[in-house]
Every structure is written in C-alpha cells, then in structure tokens.
Short mmCIF file of C-alpha atoms and ligand atoms in Angstrom, two decimals:
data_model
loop_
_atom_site.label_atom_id
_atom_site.label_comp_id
_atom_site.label_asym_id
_atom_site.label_seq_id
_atom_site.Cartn_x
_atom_site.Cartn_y
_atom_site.Cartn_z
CA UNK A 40 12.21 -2.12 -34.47
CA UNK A 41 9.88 -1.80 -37.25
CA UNK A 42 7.16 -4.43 -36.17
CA UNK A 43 5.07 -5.56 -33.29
CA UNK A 44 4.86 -9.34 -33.51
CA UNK A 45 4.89 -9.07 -37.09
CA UNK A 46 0.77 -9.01 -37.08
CA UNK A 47 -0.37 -11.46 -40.35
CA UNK A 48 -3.35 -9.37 -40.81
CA UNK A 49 -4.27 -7.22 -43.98
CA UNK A 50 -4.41 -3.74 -43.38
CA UNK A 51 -7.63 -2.50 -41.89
CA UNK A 52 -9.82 -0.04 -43.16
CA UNK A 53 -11.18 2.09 -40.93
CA UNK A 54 -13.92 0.91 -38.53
CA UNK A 55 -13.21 -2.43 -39.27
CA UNK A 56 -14.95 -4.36 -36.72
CA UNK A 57 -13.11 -6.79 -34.56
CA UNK A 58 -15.58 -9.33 -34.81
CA UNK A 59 -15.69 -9.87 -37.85
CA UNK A 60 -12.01 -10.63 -37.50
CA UNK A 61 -13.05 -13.39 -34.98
CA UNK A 62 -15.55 -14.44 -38.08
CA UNK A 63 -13.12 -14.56 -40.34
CA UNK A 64 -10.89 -16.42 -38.28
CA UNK A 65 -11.58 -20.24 -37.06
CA UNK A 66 -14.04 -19.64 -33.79
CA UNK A 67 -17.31 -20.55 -33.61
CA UNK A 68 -19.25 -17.29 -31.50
CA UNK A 69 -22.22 -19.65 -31.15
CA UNK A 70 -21.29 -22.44 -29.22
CA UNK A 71 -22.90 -24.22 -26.41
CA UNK A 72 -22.45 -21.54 -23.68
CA UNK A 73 -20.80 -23.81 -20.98
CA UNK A 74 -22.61 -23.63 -16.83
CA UNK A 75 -18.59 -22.34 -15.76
CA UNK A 76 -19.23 -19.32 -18.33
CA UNK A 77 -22.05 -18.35 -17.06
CA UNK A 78 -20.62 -18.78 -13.61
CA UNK A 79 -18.41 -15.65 -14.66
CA UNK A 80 -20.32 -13.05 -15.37
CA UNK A 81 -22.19 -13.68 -12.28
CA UNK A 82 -19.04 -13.77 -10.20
CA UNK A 83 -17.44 -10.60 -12.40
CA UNK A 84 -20.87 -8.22 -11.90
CA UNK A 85 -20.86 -9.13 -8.62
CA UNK A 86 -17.49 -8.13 -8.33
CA UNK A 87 -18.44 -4.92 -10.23
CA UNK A 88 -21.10 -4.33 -8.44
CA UNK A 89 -19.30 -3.87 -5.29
CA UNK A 90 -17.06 -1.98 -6.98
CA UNK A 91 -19.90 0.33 -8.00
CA UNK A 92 -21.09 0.56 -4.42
CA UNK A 93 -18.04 1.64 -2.71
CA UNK A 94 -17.97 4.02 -5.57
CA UNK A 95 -14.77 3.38 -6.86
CA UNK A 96 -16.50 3.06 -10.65
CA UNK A 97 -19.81 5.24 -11.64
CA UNK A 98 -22.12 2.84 -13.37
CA UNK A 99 -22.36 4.15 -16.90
CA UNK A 100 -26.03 4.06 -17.20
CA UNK A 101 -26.54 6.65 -14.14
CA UNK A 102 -27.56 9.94 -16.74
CA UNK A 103 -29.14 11.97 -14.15
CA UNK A 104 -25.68 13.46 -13.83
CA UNK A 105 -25.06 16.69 -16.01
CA UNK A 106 -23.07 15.70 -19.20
CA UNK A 107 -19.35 17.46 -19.41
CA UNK A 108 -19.64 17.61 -22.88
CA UNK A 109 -22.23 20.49 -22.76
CA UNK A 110 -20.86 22.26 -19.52
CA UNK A 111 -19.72 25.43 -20.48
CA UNK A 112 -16.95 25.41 -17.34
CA UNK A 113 -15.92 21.68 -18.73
CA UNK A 114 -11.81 21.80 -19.88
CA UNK A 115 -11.18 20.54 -23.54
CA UNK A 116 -9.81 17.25 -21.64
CA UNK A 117 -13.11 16.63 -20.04
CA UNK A 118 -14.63 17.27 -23.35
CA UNK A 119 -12.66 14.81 -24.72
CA UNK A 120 -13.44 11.99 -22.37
CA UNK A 121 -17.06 12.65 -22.21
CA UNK A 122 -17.02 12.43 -26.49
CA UNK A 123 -15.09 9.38 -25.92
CA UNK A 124 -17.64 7.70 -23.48
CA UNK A 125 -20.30 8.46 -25.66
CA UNK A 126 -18.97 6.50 -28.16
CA UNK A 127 -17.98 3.69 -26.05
CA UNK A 128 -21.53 3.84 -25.24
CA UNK A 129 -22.21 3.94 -28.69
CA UNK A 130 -20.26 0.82 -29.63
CA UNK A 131 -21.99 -1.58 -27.66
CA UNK A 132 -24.68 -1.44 -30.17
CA UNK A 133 -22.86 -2.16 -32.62
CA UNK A 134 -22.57 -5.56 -34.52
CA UNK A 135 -24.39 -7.07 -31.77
CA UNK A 136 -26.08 -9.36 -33.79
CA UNK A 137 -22.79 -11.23 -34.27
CA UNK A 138 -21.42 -11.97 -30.47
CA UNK A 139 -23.14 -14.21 -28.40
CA UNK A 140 -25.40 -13.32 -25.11
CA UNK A 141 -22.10 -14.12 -22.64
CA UNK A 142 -19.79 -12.35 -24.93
CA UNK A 143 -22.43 -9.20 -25.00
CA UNK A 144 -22.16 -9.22 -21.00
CA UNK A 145 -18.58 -9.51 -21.44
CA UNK A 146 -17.91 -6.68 -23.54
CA UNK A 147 -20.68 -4.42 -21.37
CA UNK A 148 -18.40 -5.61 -18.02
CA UNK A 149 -15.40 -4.21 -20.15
CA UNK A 150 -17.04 -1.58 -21.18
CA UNK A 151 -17.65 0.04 -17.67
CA UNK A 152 -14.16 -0.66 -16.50
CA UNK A 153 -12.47 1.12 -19.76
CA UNK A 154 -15.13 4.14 -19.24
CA UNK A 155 -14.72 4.13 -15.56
CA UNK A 156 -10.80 3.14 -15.17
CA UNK A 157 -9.10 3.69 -17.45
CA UNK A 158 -10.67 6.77 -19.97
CA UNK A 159 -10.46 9.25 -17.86
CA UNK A 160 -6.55 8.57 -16.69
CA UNK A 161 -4.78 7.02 -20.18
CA UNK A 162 -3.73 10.20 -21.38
CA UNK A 163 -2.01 11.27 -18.10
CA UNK A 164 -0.65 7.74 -18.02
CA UNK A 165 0.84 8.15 -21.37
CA UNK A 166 2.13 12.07 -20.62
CA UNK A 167 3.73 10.88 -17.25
CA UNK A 168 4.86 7.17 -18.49
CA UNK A 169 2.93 5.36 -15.30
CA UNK A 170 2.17 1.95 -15.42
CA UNK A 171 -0.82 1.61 -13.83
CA UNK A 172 -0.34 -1.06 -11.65
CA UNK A 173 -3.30 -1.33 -9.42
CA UNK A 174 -5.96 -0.36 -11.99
CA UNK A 175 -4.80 -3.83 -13.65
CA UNK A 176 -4.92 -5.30 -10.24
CA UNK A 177 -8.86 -4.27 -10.50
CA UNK A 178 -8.83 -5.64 -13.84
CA UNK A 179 -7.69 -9.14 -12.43
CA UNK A 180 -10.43 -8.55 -9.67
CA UNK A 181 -12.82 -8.58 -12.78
CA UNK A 182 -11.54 -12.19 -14.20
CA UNK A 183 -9.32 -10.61 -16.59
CA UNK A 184 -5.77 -11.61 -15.10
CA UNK A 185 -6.29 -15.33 -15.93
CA UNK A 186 -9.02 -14.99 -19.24
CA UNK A 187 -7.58 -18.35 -20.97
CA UNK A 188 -6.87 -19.95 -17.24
CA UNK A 189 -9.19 -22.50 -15.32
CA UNK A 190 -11.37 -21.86 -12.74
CA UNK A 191 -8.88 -23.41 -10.44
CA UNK A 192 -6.29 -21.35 -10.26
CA UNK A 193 -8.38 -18.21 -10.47
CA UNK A 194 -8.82 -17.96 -14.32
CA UNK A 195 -11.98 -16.98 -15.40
CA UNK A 196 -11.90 -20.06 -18.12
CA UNK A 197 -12.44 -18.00 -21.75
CA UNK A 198 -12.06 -18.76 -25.28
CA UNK A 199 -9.83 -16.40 -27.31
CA UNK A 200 -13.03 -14.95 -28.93
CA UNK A 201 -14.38 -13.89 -25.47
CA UNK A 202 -10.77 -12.41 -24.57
CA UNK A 203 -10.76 -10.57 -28.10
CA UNK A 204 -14.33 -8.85 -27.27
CA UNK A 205 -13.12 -7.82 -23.66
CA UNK A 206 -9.74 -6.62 -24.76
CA UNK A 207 -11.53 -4.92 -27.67
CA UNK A 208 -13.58 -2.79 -25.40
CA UNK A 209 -10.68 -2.21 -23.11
CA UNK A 210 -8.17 -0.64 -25.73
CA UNK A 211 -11.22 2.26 -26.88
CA UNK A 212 -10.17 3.21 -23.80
CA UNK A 213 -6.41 2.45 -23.26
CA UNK A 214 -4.44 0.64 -26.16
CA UNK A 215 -0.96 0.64 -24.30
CA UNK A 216 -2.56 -0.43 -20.77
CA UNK A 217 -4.38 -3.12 -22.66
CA UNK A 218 -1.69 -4.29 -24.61
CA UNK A 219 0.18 -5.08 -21.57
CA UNK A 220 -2.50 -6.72 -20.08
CA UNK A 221 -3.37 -9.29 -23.35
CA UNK A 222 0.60 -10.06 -22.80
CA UNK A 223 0.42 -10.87 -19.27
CA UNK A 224 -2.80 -13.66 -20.24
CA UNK A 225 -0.58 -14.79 -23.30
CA UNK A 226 2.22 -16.03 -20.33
CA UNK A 227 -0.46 -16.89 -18.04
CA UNK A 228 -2.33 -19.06 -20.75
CA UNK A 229 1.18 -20.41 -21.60
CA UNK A 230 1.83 -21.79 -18.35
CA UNK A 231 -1.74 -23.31 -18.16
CA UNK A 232 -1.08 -24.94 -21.74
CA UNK A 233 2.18 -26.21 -21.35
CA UNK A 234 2.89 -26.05 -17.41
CA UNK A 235 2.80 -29.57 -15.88
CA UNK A 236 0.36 -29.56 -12.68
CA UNK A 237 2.27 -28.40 -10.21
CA UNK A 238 3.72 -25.54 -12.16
CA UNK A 239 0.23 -24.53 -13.03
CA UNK A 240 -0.46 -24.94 -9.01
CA UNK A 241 2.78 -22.89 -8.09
CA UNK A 242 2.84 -19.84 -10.80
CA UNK A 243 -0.71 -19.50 -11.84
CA UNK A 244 -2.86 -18.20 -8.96
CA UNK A 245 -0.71 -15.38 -8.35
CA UNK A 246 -0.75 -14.35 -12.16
CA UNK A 247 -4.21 -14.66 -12.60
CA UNK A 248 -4.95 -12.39 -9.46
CA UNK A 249 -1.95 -10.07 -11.40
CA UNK A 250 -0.21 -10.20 -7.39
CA UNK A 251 2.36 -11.08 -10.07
CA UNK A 252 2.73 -9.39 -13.91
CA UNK A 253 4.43 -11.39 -16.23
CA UNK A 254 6.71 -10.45 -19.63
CA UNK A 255 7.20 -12.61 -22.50
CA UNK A 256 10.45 -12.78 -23.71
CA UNK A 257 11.38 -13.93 -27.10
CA UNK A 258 12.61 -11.01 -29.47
CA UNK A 259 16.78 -10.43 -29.17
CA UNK A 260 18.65 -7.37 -30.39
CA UNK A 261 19.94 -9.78 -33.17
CA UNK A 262 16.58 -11.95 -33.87
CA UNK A 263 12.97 -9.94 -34.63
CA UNK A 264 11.55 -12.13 -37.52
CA UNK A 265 13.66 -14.60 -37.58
CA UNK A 266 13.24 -15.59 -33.78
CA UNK A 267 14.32 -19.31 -34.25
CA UNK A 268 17.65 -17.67 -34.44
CA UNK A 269 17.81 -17.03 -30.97
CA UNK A 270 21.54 -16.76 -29.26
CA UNK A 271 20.48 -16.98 -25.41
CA UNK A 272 21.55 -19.54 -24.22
CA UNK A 273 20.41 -21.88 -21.25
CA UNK A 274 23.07 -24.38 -20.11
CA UNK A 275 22.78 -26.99 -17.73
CA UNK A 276 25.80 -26.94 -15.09
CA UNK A 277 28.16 -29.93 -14.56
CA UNK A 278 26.82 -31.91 -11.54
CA UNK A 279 23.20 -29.53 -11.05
CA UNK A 280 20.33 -30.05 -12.85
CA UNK A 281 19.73 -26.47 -12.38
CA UNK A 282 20.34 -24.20 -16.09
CA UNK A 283 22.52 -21.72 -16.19
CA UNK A 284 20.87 -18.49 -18.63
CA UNK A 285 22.86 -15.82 -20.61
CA UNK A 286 21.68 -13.22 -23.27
CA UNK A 287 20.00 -10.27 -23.99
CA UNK A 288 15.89 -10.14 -24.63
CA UNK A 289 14.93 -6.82 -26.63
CA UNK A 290 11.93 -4.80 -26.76
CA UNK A 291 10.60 -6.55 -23.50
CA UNK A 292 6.69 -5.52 -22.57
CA UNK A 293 6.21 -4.90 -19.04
CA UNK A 294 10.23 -5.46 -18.83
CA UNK A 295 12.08 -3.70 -15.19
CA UNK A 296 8.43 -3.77 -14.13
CA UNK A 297 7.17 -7.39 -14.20
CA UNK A 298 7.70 -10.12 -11.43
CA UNK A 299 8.01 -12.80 -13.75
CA UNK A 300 9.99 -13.23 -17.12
CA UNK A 301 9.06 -16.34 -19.46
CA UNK A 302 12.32 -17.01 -21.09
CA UNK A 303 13.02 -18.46 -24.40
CA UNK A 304 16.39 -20.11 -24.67
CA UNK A 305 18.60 -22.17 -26.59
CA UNK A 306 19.37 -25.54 -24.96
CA UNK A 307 20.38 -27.69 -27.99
CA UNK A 308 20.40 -27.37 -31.36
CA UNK A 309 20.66 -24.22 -33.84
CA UNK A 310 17.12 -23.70 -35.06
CA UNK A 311 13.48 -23.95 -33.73
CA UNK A 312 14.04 -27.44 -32.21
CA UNK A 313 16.90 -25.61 -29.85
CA UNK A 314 14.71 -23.77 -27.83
CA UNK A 315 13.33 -24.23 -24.43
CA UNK A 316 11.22 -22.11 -22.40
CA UNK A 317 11.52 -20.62 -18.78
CA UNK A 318 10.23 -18.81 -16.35
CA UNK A 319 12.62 -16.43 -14.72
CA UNK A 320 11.85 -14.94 -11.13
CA UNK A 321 12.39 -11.07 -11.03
CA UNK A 322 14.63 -11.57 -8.46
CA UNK A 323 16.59 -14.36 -10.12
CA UNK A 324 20.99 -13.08 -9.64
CA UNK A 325 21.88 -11.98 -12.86
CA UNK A 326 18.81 -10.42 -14.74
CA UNK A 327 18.72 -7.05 -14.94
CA UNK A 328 17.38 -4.44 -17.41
CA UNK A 329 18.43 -1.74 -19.57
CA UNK A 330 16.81 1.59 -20.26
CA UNK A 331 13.46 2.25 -21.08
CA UNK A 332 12.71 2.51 -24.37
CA UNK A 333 11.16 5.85 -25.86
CA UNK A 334 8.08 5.64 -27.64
CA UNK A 335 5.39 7.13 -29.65
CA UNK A 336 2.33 6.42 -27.34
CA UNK A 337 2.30 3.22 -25.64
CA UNK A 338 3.86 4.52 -23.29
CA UNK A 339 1.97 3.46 -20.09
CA UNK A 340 3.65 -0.16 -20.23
CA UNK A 341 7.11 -0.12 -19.74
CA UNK A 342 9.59 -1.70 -22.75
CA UNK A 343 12.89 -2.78 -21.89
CA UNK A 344 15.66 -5.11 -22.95
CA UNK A 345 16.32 -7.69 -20.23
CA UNK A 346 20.16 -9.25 -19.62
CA UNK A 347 20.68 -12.86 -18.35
CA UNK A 348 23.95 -12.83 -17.21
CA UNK A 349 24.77 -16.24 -15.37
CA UNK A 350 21.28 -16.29 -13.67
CA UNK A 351 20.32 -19.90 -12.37
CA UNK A 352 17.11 -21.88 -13.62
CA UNK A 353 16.22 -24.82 -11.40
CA UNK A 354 15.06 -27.09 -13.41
CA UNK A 355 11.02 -27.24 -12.18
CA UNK A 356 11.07 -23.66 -14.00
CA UNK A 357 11.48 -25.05 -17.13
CA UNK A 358 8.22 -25.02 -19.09
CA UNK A 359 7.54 -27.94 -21.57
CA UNK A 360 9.90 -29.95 -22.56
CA UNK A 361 13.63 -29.41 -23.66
CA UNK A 362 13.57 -28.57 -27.34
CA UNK A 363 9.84 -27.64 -26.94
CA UNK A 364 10.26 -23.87 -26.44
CA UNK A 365 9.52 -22.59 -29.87
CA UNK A 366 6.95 -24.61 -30.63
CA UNK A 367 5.52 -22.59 -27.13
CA UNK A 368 6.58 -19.24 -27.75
CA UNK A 369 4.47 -19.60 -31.42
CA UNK A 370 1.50 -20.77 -30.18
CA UNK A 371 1.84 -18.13 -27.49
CA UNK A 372 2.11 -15.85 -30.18
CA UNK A 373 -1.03 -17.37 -32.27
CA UNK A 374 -3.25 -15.87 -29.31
CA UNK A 375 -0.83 -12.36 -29.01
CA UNK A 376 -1.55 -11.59 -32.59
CA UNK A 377 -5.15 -11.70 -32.39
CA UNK A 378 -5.57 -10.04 -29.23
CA UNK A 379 -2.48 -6.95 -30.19
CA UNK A 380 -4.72 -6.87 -33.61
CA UNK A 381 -8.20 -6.42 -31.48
CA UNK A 382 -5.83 -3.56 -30.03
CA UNK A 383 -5.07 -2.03 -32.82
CA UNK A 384 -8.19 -2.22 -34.39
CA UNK A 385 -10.46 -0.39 -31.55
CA UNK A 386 -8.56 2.72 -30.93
CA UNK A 387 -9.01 3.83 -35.14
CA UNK A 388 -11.92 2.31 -34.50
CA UNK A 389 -13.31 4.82 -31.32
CA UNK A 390 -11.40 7.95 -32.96
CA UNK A 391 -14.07 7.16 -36.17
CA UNK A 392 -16.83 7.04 -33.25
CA UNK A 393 -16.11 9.80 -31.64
CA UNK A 394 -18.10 12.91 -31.95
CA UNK A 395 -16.70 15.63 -33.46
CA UNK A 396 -13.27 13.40 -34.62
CA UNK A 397 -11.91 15.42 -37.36
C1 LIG B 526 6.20 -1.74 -28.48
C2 LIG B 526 6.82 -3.10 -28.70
C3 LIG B 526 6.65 -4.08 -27.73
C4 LIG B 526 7.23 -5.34 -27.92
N1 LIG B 526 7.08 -6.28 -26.94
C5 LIG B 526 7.71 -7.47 -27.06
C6 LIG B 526 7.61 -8.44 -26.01
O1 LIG B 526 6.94 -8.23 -24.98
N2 LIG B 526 8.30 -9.60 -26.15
C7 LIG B 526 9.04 -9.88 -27.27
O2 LIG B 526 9.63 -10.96 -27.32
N3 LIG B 526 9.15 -8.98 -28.29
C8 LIG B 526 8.50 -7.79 -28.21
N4 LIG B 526 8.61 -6.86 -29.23
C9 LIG B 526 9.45 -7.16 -30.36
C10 LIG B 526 8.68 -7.53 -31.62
O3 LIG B 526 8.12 -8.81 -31.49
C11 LIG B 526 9.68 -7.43 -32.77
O4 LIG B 526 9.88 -6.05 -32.99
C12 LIG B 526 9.21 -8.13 -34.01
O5 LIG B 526 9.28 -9.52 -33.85
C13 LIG B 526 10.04 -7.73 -35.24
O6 LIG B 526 11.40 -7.88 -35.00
P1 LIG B 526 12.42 -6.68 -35.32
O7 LIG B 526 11.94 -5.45 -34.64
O8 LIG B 526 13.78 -7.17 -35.01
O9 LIG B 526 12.27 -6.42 -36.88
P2 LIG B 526 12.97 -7.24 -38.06
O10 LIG B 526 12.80 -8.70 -37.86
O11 LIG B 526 14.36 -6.73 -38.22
O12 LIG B 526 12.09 -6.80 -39.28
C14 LIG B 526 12.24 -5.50 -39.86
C15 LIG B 526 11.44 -5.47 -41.15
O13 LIG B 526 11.99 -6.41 -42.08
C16 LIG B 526 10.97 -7.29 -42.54
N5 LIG B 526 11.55 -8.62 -42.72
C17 LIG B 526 12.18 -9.35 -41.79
N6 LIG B 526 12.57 -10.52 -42.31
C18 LIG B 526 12.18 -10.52 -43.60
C19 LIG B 526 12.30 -11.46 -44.66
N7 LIG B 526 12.91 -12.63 -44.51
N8 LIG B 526 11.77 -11.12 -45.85
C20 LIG B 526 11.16 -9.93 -46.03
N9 LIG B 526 11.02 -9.00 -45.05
C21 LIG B 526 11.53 -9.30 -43.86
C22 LIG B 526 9.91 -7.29 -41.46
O14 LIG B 526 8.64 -7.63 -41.97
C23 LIG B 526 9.97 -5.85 -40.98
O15 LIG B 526 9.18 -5.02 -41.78
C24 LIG B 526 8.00 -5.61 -29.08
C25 LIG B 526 8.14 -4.62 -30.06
C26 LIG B 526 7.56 -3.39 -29.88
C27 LIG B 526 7.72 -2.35 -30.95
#
C-alpha cells in the first residue's frame, strides 16, 4: 500500500496553487457561466444562511468577537484553529484573479463550512477515528453531495473545476473528511454518467442528499496498479439473470461505513474488457468487511477491505454495460485524481499559510 490512486502529478512544491493545476489541465475557468449555476449559489447561501441564523455556523466575517489567538486564557488548540482560520481567511485572496465570479462564491461558501465545521473538530476526529457523518450530511445540504449531478436528482450541476475549488477550500480544513467526500461525488457522478435513467432516478437522490454514502471499489489485495487484473468475479446464475459476486476489495474508503458499494467485477474476459461495474447494497447477503485499517492521519474516513462472498446482483444494479466496467472505473478515476490532488495540495498548502508554521 504504497500509493493513493497512483496520482500522475509531478511533485508539488510548496504552496503550489491548485488552480493553476486546473490551468494546466484541460478546463476552461472562463466559460459562459450557465442561469442553473447561478441558480446554486443562490440556493447554497440561502441554505447557509439559515444555517447561520439558527447558529449552527458563525459567519466568518462577524470580528466584533475577541480573537483566540491573542487571549491569554486561549489553550494551544484554540490557538491553533484561530492561526488556521486566519489563513483560510487569508487564502481567499489569493490567486483570485484566476477563478471565475461563481467559482469565487463557491470557494467563499466552502470556505465558511471548513472554518465553521469542520476546523475546529478535524483533529479530534482524527485522535478519536469518527467519521463525521452528519457534518457531511450538512455538506450535502450545501450542494456538495451531488457536485457533478443534475439538478434533478438533487445535484448541484458543477464542472470538475468548480468541485476542485470547493474541495480545495474544504481539505485546509479537513483533508481525510474531504477526501471521503470527493469519493462519494466520484460514485455519485459515476452513476449519473453511466447509469441509464432509471438508475439515475432510483440511486441518485439519496446520494446526492448523502441519506446514502457511497465507496468505490476497485483496488484488490492482489491488483493496486495493475487493476485490469482484477480476480472478483461476478457470475450470472443458471436460469436468473441476477449475478452472483465473489472477492475481496482492499483499501476500501468509507468501507463498513458506507450504504452503497460500486463494485468492479470480472464478468468475461481476462483484462480491461472483463470488467463490469455494480452497485452493491450494504445490506446485500454476503458482503462483509474486515478490520479497519491503521493509518497515519486520515483517519476520520474509515478504510476497509470489503468480501463478496456469494452476494446476489440483480441485474438493474449493473452499471453500464457488460464489459464496460473498466472503461468506468478509469474515468471515475480521471475526476478522483484531480480532486485527491486538490487534497493534497491545500493542507501543505495552509501549514505554509499559517502564522507562526515553523
Ligand atoms: C488511504 C487509502 C485509501 C484508498 N481508497 C481506495 C478506495 O476507496 N477504492 C479503491 O479501489 N482503492 C483505494 N485505495 C487503493 C489505492 O488505489 C491503491 O493503493 C493504488 O491503486 C496502488 O495499489 P497498491 O497499493 O497495490 O500498490 P502497487 O500497485 O503494488 O504499487 C506499489 C509501488 O510499485 C509501483 N509500481 C507498480 N507497478 C509498477 C510498474 N509496472 N512499473 C513500475 N512501478 C510500478 C507503484 O508506482 C508503487 O510505487 C486506497 C489506498 C489508500 C492508501
């Protein structure tokens, strides 16, 4: 386990800005800003503005409160958050020139949610290994459960260079809670990619709304790298159409904790053209999960392997076609790596920032 997705990315040098990743990259920042877009923001303040009324988050432009960071009877952790605010607060001046006026609102949104939701409890999370459920249910209340999904299923309709400034400003605050949370939209945006009509009907409202959390399950304790070398295998039984799955995923995000496991599974053929894609109910006889792995940091998303063991498919689960499930799980994973690098990137990135980082 040497590798997260195997990230194709040089490595950075310190405070190297995300969006000039994006530049670098094949999106265009600047294009026509479309009515649905704008539709958005409007719907997300006003979701964060209620949530600033019933005082669940502090707006972050309220200074007439006294600053932690010079209270004498502040603790060294309250120090440390209140440094770490400032330079969130400090970052949204930064390369503004180069993200566009939605994407600015975006990353303010973001901004106040990471400072407000997620700062002040990520190191607890981390100590205690909690997976912080319902502050990623808020998240979802925000738009970003469904960021690559369409308005009618509750996505909030985004390119991947909007979802790279949002998770961007998210993962100053929490890399590991973020992380989980650009996996979840990687299965969500692979059902509404791939999913005929009704699955995107059935599976994705409750996935953008995060009601459900979804895993993405590719890697196998004998197939990192070389994933087209899959051995799971998903067989269809004489006289069902239903598919019959058995296997081991490794290294599973979210995995024992999500409701929802998207499959990748050999139907065919050895190679990439073998593969087919599923999604797995939680509750599915059969799966089950083995131990949580130990980590350094990250370790406010659960990782787990997850077994297949005779557990029954019907066939309306099966995303794409047969045969089509690598070509899915890669494109998947085009979207993953940027959004895992965006990760990466902003924690270095705020530590740089931060006053009095040594
Ligand atoms: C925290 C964490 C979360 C993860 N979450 C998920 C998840 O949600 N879903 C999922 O499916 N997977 C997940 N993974 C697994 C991850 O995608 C794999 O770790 C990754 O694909 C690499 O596979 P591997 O660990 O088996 O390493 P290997 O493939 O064994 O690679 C080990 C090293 O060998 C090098 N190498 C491999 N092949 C070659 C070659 N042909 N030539 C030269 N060098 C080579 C690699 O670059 C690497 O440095 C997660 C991993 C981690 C650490």
């Amino acid at each position: 386990m040497l590798l997260q997705f195997n990230l194709p990315i040089p490595i950075p040098i310190p405070c190297f800005p995300t969006s000039s990743l994006i530049d670098m990259g094949s999106f265009q920042l600047s294009r026509a800003l479309l009515g649905s877009r704008r539709n958005w923001v409007v719907r997300s303040q006003a979701s964060l503005t209620r949530f600033c009324s019933s005082g669940v988050i502090k707006g972050v432009s309220d200074t007439s409160s006294p600053s932690v960071h010079e209270s004498p009877s502040a603790s060294a952790s309250e120090h440390a958050v209140a440094n770490a605010s400032e330079a969130i607060l400090k970052s949204r001046t930064w390369n503004e020139h180069q993200l566009t006026a939605d994407q600015l609102q975006f990353r303010s949104l973001a901004s106040d949610f990471a400072e407000n939701e997620l700062m002040p409890f990520a190191a607890q999370w981390d100590e205690q290994k909690h997976f912080p459920v319902e502050v990623l249910r808020k998240a979802a209340g925000l738009g970003f459960g469904g960021l690559y999904c369409g308005h009618d299923v509750g996505g909030s309709g985004l390119s991947r260079a909007d979802g790279a400034v949002i998770f961007e400003a998210l993962a100053y605050a929490d890399v590991s809670t973020t992380a989980y949370l650009t996996i979840h939209n990687m299965c969500a945006s692979l059902i509404e990619r791939y999913g005929t009509e009704d699955q995107r009907q059935d599976f994705l409202r409750e996935l953008t709304s995060m009601d459900l959390l979804a895993s993405y399950c590719l890697t196998e304790p004998n197939s990192g790298s070389d994933a087209a070398s899959l051995q799971t295998t998903a067989r269809r039984q004489a006289g069902s159409t239903d598919y019959i799955l058995n296997g081991e995923k490794a290294f599973i995000s979210g995995g024992g904790a999500a409701d929802v496991y998207l499959v990748m599974a050999r139907t065919g053929e050895a190679g990439p053209k073998g593969i087919s894609c599923f999604y797995v109910d939680k509750d599915s006889k059969g799966l089950s999960f083995g131990r949580q792995e130990d980590k350094l940091g990250w370790r406010s998303q659960p990782t787990s392997s997850v077994i297949l063991d005779d557990v029954r498919v019907p066939e309306r689960c099966l995303i794409g076609k047969e045969g089509e499930g690598f070509t899915i799980a890669m494109s998947a994973l085009d979207g993953g790596r940027i959004n895992i690098a965006t990760c990466s990137l902003a924690k270095p990135s705020l530590t740089f920032k931060t006053p009095n980082s040594s």
